[in-house]
Short mmCIF file of C-alpha atoms in Angstrom, two decimals:
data_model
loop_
_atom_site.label_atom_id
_atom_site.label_comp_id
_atom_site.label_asym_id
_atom_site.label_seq_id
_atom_site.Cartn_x
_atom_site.Cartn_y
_atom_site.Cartn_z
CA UNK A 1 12.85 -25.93 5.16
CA UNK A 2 15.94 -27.82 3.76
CA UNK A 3 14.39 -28.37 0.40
CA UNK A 4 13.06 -25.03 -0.28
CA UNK A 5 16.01 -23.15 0.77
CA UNK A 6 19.99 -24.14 -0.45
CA UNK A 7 23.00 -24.03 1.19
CA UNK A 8 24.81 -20.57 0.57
CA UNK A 9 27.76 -20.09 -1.81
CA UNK A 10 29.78 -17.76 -2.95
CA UNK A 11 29.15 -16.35 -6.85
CA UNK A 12 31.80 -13.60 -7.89
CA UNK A 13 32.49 -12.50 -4.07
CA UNK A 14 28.79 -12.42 -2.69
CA UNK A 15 26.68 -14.92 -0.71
CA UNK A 16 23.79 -16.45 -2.66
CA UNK A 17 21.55 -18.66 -2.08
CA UNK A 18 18.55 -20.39 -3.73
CA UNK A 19 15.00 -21.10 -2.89
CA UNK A 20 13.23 -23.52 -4.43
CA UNK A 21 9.19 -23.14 -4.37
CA UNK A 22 5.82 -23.20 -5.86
CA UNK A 23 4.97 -19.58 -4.98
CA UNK A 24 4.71 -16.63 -3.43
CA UNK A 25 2.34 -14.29 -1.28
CA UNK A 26 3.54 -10.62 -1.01
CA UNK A 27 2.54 -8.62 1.63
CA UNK A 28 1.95 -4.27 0.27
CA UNK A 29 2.69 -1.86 2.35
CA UNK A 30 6.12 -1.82 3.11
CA UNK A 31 6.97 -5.16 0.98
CA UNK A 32 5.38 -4.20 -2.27
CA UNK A 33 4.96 -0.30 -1.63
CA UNK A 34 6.97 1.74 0.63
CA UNK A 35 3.44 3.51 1.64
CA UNK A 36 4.73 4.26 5.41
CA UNK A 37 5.32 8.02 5.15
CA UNK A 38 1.42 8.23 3.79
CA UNK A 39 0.41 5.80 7.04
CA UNK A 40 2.08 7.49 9.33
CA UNK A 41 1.26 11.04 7.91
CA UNK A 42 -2.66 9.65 7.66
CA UNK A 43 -2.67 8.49 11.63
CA UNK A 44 -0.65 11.78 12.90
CA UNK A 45 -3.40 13.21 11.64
CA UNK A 46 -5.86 11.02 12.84
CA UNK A 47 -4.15 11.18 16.33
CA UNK A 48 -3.79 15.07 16.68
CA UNK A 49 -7.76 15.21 15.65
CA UNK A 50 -9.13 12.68 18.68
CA UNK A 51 -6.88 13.85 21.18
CA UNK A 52 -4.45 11.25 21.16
CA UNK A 53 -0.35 11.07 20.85
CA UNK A 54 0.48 9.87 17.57
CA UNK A 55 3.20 7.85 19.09
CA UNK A 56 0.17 5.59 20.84
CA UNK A 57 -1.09 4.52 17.52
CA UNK A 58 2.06 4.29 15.25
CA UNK A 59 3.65 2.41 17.94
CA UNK A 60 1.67 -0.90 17.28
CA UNK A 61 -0.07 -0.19 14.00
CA UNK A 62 2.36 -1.85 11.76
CA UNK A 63 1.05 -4.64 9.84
CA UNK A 64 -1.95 -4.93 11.44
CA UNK A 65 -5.87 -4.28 10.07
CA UNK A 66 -6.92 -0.54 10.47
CA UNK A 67 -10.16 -1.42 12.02
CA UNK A 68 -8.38 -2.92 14.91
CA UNK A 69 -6.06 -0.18 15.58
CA UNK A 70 -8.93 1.85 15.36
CA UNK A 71 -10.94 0.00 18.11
CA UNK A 72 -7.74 0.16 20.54
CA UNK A 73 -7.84 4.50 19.67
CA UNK A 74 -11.68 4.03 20.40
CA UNK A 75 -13.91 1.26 20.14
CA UNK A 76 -16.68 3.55 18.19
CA UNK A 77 -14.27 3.36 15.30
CA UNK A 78 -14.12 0.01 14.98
CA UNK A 79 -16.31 0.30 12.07
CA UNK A 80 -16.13 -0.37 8.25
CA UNK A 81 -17.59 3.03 7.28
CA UNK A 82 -14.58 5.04 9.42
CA UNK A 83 -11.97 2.32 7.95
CA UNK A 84 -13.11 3.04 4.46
CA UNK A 85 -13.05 6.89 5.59
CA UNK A 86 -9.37 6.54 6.78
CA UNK A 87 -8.12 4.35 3.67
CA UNK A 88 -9.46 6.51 1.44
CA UNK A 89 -7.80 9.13 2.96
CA UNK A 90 -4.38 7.90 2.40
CA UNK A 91 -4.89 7.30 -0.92
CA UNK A 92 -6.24 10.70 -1.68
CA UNK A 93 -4.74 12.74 0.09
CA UNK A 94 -1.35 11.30 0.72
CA UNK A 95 -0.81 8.44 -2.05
CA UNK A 96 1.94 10.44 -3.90
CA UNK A 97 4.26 9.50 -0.55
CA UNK A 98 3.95 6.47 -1.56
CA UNK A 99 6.92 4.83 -3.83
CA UNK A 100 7.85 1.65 -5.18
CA UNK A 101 10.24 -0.63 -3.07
CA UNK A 102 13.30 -1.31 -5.73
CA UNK A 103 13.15 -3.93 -7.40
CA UNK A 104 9.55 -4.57 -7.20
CA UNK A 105 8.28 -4.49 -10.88
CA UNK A 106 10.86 -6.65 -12.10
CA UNK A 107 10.58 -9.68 -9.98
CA UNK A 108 7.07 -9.40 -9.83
CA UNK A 109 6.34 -9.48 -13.23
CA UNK A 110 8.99 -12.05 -14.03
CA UNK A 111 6.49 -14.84 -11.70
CA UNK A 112 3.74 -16.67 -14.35
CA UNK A 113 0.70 -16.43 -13.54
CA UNK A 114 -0.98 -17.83 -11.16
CA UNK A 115 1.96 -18.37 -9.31
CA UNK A 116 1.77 -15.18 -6.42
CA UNK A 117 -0.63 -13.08 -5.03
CA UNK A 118 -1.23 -10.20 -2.42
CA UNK A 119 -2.04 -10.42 1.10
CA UNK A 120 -2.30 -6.85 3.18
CA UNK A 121 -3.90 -5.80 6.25
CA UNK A 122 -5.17 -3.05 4.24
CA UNK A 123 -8.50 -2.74 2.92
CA UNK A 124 -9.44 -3.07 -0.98
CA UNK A 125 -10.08 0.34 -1.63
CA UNK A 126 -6.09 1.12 -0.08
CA UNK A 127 -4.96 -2.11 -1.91
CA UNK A 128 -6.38 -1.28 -5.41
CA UNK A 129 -4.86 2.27 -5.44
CA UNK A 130 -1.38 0.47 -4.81
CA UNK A 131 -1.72 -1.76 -7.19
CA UNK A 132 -2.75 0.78 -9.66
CA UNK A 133 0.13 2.63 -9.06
CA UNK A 134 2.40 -0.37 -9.18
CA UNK A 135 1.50 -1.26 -12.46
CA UNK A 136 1.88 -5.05 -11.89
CA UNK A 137 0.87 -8.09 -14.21
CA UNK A 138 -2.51 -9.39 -12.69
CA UNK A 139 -2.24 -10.96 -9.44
CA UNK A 140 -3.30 -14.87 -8.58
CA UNK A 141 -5.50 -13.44 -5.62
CA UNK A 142 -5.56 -10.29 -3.65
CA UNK A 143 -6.76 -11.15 -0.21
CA UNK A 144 -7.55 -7.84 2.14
CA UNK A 145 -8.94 -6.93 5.50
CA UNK A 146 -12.29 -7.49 3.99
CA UNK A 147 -11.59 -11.13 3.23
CA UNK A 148 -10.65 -12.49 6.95
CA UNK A 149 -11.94 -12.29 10.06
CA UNK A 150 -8.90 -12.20 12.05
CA UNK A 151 -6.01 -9.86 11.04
CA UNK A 152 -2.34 -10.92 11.14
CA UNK A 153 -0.35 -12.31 13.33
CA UNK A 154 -3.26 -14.90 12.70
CA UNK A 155 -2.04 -17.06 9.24
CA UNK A 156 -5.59 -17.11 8.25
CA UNK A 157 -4.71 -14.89 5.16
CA UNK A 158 -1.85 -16.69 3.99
CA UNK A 159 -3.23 -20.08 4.44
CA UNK A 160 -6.66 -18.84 2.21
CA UNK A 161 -3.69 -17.08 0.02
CA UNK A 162 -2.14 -20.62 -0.48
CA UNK A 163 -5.21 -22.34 -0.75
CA UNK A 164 -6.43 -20.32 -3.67
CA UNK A 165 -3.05 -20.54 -5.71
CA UNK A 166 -3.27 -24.61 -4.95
CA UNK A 167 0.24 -24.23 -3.93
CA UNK A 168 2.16 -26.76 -2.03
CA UNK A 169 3.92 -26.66 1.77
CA UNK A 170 7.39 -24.81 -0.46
CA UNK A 171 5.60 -21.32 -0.56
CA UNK A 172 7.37 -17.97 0.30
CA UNK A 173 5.73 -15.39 2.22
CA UNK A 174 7.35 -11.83 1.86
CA UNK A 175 6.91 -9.12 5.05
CA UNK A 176 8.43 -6.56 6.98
CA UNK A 177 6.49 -6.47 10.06
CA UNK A 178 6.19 -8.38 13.11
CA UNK A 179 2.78 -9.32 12.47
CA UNK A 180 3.29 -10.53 8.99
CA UNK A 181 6.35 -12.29 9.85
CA UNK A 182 4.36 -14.30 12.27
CA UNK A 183 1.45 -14.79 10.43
CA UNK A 184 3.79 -16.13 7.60
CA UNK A 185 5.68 -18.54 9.58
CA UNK A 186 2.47 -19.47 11.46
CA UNK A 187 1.00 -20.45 7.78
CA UNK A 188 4.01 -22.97 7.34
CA UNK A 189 5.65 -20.53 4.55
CA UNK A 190 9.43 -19.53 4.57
CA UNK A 191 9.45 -15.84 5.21
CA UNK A 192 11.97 -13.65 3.25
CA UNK A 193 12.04 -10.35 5.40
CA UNK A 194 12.50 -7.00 3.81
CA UNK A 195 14.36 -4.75 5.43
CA UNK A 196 12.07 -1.77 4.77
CA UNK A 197 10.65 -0.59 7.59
CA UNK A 198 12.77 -1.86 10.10
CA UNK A 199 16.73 -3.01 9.87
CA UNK A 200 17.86 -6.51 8.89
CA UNK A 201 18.80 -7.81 12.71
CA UNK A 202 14.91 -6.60 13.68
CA UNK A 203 13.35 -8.58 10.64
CA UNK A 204 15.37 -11.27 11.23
CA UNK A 205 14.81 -11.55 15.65
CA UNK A 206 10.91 -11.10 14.16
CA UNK A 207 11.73 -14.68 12.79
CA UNK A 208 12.16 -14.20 9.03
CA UNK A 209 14.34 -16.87 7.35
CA UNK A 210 16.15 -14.81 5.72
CA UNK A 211 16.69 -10.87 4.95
CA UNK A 212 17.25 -8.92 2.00
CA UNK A 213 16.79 -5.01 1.94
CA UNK A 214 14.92 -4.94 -0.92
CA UNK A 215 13.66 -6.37 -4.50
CA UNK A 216 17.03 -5.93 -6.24
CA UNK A 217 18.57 -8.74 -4.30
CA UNK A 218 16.24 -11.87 -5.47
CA UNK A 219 15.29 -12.75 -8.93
CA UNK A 220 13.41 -15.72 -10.91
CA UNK A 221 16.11 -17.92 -12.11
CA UNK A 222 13.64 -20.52 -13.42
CA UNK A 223 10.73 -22.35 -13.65
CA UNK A 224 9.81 -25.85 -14.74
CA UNK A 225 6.34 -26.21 -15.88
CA UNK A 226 6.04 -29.62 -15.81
CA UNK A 227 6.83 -29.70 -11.54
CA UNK A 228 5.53 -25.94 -11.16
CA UNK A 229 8.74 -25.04 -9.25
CA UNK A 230 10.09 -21.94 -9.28
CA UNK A 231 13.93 -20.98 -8.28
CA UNK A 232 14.69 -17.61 -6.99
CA UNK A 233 18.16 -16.63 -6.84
CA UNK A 234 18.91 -14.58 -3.44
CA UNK A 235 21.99 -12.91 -3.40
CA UNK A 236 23.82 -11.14 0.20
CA UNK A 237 20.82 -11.81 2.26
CA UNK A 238 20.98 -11.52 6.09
CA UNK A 239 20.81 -15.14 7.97
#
């Protein structure tokens, strides 16, 4: 942990600090794409049409694979034809909820290539409409539901995330949910927690390293090809 991230100073009255790393798997919704309002307006909907309280799903949803929240609504949706039904429905007919989190396009397209990728919950069809609308440089590897068999909090995405990239034990992992929090920290990454969904104190008592609100508060400073580190300068992040 010491060598990926540095002690904090102070730079022109704010705290900074830098991580050092060989890089970095992004969680979407709510990391990449602040896609919650089309979630939760997708599963109200959901809810109110099965006879359920939308509370009972939203309640435990975040983060996690659709299929298995739709097994715990009933287990005769715990199939990929209804999760491709649902998806698709968020993308169609609530996608334009959906908006960028600040600062996204900017650090994201100032990694090389090769050096991050994508690793959601969500399925491809949900993924590729984000991306789409994101307008990113090409990711490394986008990993989805359809590429593990167990859904965060297990690390099994992140470590085949890592493993693809050939990147070293200094990765970052970027979340906002429980789930992806653990699954990060479980896959021997240093979370950065974004305070999207929930506040700072709750992404950081989920166990992220550190906090930042957003995109606009980290940025590439450089990157030597010749070790294939990368330093990203963090600046007023909650520890």
């Amino acid at each position: 942990m010491s060598t990926v991230i540095s002690a904090p100073r102070t730079e022109n009255g704010h705290v900074v600090v830098d991580l050092t790393v060989s890089g970095c798997l992004f969680d979407m919704d709510g990391t990449l794409m602040m896609s919650t309002p089309c979630v939760v307006a997708a599963w109200t909907a959901f809810a109110e049409q099965n006879g359920v309280t939308p509370n009972s799903i939203l309640d435990h949803s975040h983060g996690r694979r659709t299929i298995e929240i739709l097994h715990d609504v009933n287990p005769k949706f715990a199939d990929q034809a209804h999760v491709i039904a649902f998806e698709t429905t968020i993308a169609k007919e609530y996608g334009d909820l959906a908006t960028p989190v600040p600062g996204v396009t900017e650090l994201v397209n100032s990694i090389p290539a090769g050096k991050w990728g994508v690793v959601t919950s969500a399925t491809k069809v949900i993924a590729d409409e984000w991306l789409k609308r994101l307008n990113l440089n090409p990711a490394g590897v986008v990993l989805t539901a359809e590429n593990v068999t167990a859904g965060k909090p297990d690390p099994q995405g992140y470590l085949l995330g890592k493993k693809t990239l050939n990147l070293g034990d200094d990765f970052l992992v970027f979340e906002d949910a429980f789930a992806g929090v653990k699954a990060g920290l479980q896959a021997g990454a240093v979370v950065v927690g974004m305070a999207t969904t929930y506040d700072a104190k709750t992404v950081k008592e989920f166990g992220a390293n550190i906090v930042i609100p957003d995109m606009t508060h980290i940025k590439l400073s450089s990157y030597d090809a010749t070790t294939n580190k990368m330093i990203f300068t963090v600046t007023d992040p909650y520890m």
